[in-house]
mmCIF file of C-alpha atoms in Angstrom:
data_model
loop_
_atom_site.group_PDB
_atom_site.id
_atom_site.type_symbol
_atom_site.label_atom_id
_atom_site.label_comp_id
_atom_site.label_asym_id
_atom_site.label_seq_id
_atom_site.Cartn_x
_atom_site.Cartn_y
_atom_site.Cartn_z
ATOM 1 C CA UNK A 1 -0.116 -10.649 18.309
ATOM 2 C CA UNK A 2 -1.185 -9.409 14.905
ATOM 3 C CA UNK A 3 0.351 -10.607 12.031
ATOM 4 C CA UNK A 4 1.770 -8.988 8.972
ATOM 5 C CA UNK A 5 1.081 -9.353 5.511
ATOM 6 C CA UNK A 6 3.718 -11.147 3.719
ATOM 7 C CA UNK A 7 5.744 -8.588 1.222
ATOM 8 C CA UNK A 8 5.075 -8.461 -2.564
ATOM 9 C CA UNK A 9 8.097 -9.919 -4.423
ATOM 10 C CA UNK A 10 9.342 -7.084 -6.570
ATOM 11 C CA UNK A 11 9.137 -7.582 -10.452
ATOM 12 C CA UNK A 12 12.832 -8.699 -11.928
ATOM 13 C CA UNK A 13 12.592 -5.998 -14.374
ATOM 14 C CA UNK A 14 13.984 -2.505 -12.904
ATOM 15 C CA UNK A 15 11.327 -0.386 -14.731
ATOM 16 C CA UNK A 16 8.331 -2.141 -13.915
ATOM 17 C CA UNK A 17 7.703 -2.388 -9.790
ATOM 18 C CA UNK A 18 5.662 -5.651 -9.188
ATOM 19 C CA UNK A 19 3.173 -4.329 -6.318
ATOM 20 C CA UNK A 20 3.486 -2.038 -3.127
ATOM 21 C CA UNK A 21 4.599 -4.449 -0.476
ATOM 22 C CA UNK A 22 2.221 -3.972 2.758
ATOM 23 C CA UNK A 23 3.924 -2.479 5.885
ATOM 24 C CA UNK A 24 1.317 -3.156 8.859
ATOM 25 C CA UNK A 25 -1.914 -4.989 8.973
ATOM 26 C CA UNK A 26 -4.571 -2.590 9.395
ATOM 27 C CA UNK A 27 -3.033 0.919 7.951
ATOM 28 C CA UNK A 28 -0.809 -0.264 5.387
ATOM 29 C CA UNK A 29 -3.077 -2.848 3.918
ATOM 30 C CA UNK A 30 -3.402 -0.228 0.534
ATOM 31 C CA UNK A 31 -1.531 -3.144 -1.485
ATOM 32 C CA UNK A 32 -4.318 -6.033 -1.312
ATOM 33 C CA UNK A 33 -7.020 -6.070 -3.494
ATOM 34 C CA UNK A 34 -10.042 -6.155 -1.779
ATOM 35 C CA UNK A 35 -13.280 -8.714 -2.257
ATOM 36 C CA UNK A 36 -16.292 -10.222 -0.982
ATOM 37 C CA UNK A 37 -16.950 -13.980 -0.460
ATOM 38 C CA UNK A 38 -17.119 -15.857 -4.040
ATOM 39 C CA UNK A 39 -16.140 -12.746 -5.931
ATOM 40 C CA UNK A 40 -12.563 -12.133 -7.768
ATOM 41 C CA UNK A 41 -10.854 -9.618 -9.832
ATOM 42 C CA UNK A 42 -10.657 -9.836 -13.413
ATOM 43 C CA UNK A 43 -7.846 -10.824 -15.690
ATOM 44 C CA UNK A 44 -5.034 -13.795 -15.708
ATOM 45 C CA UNK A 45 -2.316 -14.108 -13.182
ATOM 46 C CA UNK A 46 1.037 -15.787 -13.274
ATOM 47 C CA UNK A 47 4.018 -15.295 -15.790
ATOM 48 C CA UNK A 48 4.478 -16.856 -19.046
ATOM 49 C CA UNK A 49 4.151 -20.480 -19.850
ATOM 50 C CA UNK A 50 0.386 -20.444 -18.274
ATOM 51 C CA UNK A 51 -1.391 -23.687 -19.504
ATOM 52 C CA UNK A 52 -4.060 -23.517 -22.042
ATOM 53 C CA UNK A 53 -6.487 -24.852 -20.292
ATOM 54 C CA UNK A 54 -7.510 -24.657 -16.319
ATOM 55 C CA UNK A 55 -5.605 -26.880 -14.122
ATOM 56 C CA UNK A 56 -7.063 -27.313 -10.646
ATOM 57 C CA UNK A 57 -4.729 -28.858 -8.230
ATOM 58 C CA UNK A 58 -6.695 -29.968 -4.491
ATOM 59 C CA UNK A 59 -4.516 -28.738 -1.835
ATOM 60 C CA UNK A 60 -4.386 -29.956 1.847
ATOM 61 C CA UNK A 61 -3.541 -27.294 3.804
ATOM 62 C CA UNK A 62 -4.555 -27.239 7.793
ATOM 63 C CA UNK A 63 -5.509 -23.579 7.708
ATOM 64 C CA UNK A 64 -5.878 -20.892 10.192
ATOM 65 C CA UNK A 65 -8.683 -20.132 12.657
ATOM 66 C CA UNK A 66 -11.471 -22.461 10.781
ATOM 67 C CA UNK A 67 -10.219 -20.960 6.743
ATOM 68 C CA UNK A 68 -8.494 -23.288 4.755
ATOM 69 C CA UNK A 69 -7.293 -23.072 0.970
ATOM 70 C CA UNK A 70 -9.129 -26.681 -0.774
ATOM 71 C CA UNK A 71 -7.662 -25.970 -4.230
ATOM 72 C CA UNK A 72 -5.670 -23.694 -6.398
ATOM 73 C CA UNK A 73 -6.650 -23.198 -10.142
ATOM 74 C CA UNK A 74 -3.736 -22.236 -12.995
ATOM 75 C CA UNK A 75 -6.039 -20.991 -15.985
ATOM 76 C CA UNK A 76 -6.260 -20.565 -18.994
ATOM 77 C CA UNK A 77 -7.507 -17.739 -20.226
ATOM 78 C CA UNK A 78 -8.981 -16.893 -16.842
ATOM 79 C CA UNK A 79 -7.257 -15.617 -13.509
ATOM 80 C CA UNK A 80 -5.374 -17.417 -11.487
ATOM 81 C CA UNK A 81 -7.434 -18.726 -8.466
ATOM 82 C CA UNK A 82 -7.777 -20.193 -4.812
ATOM 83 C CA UNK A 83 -10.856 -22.204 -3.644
ATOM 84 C CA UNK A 84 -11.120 -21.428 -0.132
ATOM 85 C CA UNK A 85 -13.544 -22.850 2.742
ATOM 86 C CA UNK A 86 -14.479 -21.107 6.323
ATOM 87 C CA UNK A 87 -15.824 -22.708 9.179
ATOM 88 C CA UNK A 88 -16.954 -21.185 12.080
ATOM 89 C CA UNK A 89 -16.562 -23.645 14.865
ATOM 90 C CA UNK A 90 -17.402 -20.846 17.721
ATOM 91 C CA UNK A 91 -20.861 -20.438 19.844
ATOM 92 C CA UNK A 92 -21.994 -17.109 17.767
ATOM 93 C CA UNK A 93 -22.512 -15.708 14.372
ATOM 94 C CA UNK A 94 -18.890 -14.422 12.971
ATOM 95 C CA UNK A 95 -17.627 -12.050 10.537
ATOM 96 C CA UNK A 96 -14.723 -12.809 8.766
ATOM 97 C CA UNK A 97 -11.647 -10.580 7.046
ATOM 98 C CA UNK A 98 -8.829 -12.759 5.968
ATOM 99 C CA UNK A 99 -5.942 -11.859 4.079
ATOM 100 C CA UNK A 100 -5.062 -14.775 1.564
ATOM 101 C CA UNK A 101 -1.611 -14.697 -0.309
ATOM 102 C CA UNK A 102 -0.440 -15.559 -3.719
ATOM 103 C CA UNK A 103 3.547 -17.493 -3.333
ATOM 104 C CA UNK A 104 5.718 -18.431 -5.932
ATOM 105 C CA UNK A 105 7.686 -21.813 -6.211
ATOM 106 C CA UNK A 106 10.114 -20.347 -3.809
ATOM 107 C CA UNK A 107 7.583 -19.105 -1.618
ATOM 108 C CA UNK A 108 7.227 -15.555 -2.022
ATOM 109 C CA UNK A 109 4.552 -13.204 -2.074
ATOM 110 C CA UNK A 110 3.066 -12.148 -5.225
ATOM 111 C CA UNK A 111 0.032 -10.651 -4.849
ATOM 112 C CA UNK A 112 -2.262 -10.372 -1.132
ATOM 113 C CA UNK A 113 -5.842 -10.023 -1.415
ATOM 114 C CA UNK A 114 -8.389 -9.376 1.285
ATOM 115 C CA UNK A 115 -11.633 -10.864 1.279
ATOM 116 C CA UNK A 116 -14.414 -10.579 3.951
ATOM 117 C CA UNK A 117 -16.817 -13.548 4.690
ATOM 118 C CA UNK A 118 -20.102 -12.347 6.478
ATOM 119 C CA UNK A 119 -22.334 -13.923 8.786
ATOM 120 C CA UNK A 120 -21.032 -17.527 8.883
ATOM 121 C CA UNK A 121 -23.315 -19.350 11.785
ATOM 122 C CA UNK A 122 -22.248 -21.518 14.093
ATOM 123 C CA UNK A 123 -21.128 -24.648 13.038
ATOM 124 C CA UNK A 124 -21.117 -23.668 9.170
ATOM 125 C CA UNK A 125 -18.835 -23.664 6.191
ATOM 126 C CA UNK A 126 -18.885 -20.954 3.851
ATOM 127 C CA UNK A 127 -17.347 -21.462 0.433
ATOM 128 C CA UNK A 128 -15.773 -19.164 -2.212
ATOM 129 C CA UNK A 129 -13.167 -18.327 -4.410
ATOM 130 C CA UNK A 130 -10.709 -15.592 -4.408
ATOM 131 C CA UNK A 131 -8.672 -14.771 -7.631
ATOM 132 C CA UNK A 132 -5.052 -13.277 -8.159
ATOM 133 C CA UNK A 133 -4.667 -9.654 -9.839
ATOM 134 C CA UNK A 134 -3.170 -9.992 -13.646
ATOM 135 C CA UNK A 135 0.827 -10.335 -12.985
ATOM 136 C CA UNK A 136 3.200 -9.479 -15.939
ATOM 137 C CA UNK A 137 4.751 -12.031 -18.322
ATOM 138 C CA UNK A 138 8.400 -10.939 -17.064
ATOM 139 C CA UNK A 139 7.000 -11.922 -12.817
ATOM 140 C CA UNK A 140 7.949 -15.419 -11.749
ATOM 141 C CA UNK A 141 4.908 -17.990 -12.046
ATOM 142 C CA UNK A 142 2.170 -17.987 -9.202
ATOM 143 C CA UNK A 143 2.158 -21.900 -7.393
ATOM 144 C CA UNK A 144 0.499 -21.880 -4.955
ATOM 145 C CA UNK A 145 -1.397 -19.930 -2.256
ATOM 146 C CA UNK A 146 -1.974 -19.464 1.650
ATOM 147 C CA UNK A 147 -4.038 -18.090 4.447
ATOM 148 C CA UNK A 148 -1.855 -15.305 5.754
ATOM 149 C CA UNK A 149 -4.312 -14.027 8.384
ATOM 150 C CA UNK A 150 -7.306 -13.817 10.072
ATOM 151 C CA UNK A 151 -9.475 -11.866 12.096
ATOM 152 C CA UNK A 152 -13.160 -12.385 13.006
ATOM 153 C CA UNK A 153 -15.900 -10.125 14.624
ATOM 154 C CA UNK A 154 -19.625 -10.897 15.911
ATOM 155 C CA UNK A 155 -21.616 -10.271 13.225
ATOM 156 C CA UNK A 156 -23.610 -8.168 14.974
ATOM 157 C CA UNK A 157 -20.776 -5.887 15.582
ATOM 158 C CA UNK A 158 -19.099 -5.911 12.109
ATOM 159 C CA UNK A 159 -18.789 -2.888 9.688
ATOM 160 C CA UNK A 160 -22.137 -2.562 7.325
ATOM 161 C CA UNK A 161 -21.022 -4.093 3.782
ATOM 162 C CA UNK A 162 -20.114 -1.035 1.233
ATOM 163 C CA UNK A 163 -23.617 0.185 -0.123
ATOM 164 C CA UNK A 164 -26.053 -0.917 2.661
ATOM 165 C CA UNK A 165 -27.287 0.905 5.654
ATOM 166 C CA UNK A 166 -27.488 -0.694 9.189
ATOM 167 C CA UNK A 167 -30.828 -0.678 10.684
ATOM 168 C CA UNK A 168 -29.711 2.774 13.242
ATOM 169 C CA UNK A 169 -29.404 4.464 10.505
ATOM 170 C CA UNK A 170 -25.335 4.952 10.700
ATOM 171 C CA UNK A 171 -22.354 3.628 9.236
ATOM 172 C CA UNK A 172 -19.471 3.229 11.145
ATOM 173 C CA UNK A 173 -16.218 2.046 9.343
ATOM 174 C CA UNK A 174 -12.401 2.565 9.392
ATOM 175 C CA UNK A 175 -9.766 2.967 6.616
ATOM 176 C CA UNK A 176 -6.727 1.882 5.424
ATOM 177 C CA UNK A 177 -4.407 4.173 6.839
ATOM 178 C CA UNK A 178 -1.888 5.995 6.300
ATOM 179 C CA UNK A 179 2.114 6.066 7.662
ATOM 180 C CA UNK A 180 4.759 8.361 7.200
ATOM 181 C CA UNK A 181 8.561 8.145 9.011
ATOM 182 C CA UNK A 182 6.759 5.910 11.824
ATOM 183 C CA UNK A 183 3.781 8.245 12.252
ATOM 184 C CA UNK A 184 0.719 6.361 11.646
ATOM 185 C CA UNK A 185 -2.862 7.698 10.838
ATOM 186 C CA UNK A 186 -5.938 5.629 10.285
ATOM 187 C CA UNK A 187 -9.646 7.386 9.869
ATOM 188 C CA UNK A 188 -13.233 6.351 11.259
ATOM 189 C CA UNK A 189 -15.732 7.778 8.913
ATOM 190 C CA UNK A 190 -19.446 8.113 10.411
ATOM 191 C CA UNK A 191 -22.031 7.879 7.389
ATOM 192 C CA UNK A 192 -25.626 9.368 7.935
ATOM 193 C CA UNK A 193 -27.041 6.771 5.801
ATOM 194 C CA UNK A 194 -30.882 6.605 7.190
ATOM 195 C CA UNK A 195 -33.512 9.392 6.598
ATOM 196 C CA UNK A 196 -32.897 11.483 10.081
ATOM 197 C CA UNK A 197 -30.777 14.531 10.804
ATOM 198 C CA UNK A 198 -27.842 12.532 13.130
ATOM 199 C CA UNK A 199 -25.835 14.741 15.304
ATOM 200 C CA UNK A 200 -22.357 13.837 17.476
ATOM 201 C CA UNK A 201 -19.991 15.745 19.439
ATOM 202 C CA UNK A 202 -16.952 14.884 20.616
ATOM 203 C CA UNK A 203 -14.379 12.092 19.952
ATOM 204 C CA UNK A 204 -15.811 8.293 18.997
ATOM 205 C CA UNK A 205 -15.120 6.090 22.219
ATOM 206 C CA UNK A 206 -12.834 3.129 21.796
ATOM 207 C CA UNK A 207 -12.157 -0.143 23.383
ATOM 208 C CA UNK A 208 -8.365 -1.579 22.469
ATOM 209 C CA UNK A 209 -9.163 -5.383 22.129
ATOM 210 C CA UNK A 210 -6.467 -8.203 21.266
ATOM 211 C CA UNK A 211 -6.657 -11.191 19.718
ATOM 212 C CA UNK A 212 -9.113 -12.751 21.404
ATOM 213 C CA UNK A 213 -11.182 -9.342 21.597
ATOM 214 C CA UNK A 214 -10.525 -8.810 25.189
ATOM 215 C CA UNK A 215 -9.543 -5.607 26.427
ATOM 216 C CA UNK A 216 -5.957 -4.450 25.925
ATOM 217 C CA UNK A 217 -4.000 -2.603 29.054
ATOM 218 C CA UNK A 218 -1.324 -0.472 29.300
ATOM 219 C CA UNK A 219 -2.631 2.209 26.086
ATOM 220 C CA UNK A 220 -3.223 5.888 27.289
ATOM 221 C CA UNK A 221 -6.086 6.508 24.849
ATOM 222 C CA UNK A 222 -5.159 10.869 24.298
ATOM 223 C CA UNK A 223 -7.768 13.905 23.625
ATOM 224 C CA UNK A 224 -6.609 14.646 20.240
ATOM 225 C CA UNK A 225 -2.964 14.063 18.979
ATOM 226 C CA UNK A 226 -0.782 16.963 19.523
ATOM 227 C CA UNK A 227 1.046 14.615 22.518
ATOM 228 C CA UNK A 228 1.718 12.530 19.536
ATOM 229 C CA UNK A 229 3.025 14.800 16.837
ATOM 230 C CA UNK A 230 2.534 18.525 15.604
ATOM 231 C CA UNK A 231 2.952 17.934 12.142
ATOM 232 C CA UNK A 232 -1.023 17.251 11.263
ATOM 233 C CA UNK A 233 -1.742 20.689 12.391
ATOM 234 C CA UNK A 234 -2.735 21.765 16.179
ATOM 235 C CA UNK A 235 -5.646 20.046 17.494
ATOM 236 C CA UNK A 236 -9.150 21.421 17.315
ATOM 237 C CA UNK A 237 -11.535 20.938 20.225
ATOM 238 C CA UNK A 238 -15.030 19.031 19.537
ATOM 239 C CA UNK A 239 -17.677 20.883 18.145
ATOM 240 C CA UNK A 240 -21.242 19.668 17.628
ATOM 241 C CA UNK A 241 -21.655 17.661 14.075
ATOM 242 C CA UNK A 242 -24.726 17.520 12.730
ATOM 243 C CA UNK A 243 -25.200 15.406 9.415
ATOM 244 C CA UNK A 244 -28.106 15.139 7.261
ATOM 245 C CA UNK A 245 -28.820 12.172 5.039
ATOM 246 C CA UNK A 246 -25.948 11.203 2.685
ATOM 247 C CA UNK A 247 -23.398 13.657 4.893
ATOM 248 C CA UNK A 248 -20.541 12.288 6.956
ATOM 249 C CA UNK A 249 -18.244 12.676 9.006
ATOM 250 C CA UNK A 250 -14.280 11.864 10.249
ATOM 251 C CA UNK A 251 -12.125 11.871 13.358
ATOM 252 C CA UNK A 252 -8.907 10.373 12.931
ATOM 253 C CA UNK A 253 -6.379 7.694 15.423
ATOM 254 C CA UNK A 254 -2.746 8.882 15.507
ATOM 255 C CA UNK A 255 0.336 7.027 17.181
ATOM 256 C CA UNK A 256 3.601 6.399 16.599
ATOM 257 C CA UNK A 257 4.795 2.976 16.091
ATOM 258 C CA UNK A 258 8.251 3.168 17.794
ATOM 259 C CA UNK A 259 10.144 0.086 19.927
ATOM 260 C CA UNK A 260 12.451 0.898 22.418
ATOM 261 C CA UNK A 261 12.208 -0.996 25.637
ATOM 262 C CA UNK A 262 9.194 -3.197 26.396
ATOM 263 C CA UNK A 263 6.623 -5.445 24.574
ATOM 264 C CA UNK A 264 5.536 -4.194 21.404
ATOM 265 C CA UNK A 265 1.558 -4.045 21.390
ATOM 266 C CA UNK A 266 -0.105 -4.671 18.486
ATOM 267 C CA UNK A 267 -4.286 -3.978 18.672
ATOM 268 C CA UNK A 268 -5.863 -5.868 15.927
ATOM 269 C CA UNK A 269 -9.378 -4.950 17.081
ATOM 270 C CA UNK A 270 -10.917 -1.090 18.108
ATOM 271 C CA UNK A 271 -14.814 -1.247 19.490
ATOM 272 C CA UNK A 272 -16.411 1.947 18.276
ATOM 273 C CA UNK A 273 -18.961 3.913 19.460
ATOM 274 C CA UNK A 274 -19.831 7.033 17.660
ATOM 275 C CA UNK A 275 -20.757 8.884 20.860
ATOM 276 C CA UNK A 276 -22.199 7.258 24.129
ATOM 277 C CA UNK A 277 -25.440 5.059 24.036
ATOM 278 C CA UNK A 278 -24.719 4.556 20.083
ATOM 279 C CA UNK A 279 -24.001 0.765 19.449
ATOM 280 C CA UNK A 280 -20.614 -0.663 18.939
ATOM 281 C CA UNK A 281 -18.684 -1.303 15.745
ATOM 282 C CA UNK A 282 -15.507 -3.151 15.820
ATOM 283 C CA UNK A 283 -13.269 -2.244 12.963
ATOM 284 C CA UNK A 284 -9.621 -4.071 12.192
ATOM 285 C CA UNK A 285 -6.817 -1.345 11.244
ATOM 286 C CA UNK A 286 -4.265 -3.320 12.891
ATOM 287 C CA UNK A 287 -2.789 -0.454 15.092
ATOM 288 C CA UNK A 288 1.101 -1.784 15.884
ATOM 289 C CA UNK A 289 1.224 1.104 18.903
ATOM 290 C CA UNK A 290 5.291 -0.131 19.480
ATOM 291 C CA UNK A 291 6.343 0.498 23.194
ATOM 292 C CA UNK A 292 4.375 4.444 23.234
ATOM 293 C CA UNK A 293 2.014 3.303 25.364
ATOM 294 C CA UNK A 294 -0.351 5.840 23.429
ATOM 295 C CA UNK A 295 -3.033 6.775 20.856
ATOM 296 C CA UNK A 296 -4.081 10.259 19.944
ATOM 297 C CA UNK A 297 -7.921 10.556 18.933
ATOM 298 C CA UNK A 298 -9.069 13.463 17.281
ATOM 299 C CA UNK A 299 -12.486 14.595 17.658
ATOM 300 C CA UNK A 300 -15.650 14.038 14.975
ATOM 301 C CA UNK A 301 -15.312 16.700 11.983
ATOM 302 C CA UNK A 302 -17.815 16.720 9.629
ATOM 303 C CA UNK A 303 -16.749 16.240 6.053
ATOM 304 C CA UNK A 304 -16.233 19.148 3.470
ATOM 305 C CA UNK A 305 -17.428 17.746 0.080
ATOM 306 C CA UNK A 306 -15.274 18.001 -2.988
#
């Protein structure tokens, strides 16, 4: 089952909200900050009474699926920080997203950031630091921090990192979502990122995969979403896409995450395929489908620029 990430405390002051708390893993993950291994966002974290000078404190903390948090920094005139260590212990090249979380003394959440480790081999550690966002003086003091979750992909099959190009030419990746009165709505964007005309038609083809990436039964994956809800607009049938260099395109996944009787299912991992024969991407929106049983799909549209 896919976990959530932890809620954002709320500042103590009434006119100054602390963070958005996040809802859902995958489409309501808008509230963490987002970084790649060894980087960290600028500016100091934590409430008043910071120290004057770095204190780094070794932690021992058991971890989740091979990441583990080896130290947590106070600072002094930098942010406040988490050494962190991953450590693929599987048979194949992983991909890493992990969501680590800031806590208080009491152990709430003050900030969640999301950091994605690439390529870790077999039987390797991969080090790096992630780094809290600038908290006011009024918030209570960061203490501590935690690995809140994790999710892994082959490497092979992992979204290309922001600003690179795969070797096919096309970039397959997925958003962050976006929910409204239990209606949720997460995009898969198709980037013609080579140097040859691309065209698709049709809806992307998905695989439903839990947490151990193996299929997921039970989901009535729907042409379009109008089974789902009306209120997006009546659906539009495929139409051939064709993007040159530097265009893109959209089609969007719509459900409803309502619980009535029944497991929940929760879908941490979708295997994409822009159209048949085109090779996979698994993305991780997190899709928390309740007891529908469904999930509408909405064919490729190519993307109108602004």
């Amino acid at each position: 089952m896919s976990r959530r990430p932890a809620p954002l405390r709320p500042r103590p002051t009434a006119t100054a909200p602390l963070l958005v708390a996040l809802a859902v893993i995958g489409p309501l993950l808008a509230a963490c900050g987002s970084e790649s291994v060894g980087a960290g966002s600028a500016g100091a974290g934590g409430g008043a009474g910071a120290a004057a000078s770095p204190t780094r404190t070794p932690v021992a903390d058991p971890g989740m699926d091979g990441v583990r948090i080896t130290s947590f920094t106070v600072p002094g005139d930098s942010a406040i920080s988490a050494a962190y260590e991953v450590t693929n212990d599987g048979t194949e090249t992983l991909t890493y997203s992990v969501i680590f979380t800031f806590t208080s003394s009491d152990g709430g959440a003050m900030d969640n950031k999301d950091v994605t480790v690439r390529d870790v081999a077999p039987g390797k550690t991969v080090r790096g630091t992630v780094r809290a966002d600038q908290l006011p003086s009024s918030a209570p003091l960061v203490t501590g921090a935690k690995v809140f979750r994790v999710l892994k992909v082959p490497a092979a099959e992992a979204p290309a990192e922001p600003g690179t190009c795969p070797a096919s030419g096309i970039r397959v990746s997925a958003d962050r979502g976006d929910a409204a009165m239990g209606l949720r709505v997460v995009g898969l964007h198709l980037d013609n990122c080579g140097t040859d005309t691309y065209t698709v038609e049709g809806y992307p083809l998905l695989e439903l995969l839990d947490d151990d990436r193996e299929p997921v039964t039970g989901v009535k994956i729907l042409d379009g979403s109008n089974e789902i809800t009306t209120g997006a607009g009546p659906d539009e049938p495929p139409r051939p896409v064709t993007l040159k260099p530097g265009e893109s395109a959209t089609a969007g996944l719509v459900w409803r995450n309502t619980t009535q009787s029944g497991t929940p299912v929760n879908v941490p991992y979708v295997r994409v395929r822009a159209q048949p024969g085109a090779a996979p991407v698994t993305v991780t929106p997190g899709l928390d489908l309740g007891t529908t049983g469904k999930l509408g799909v909405r064919p490729w549209k190519k993307t109108e620029l602004q």
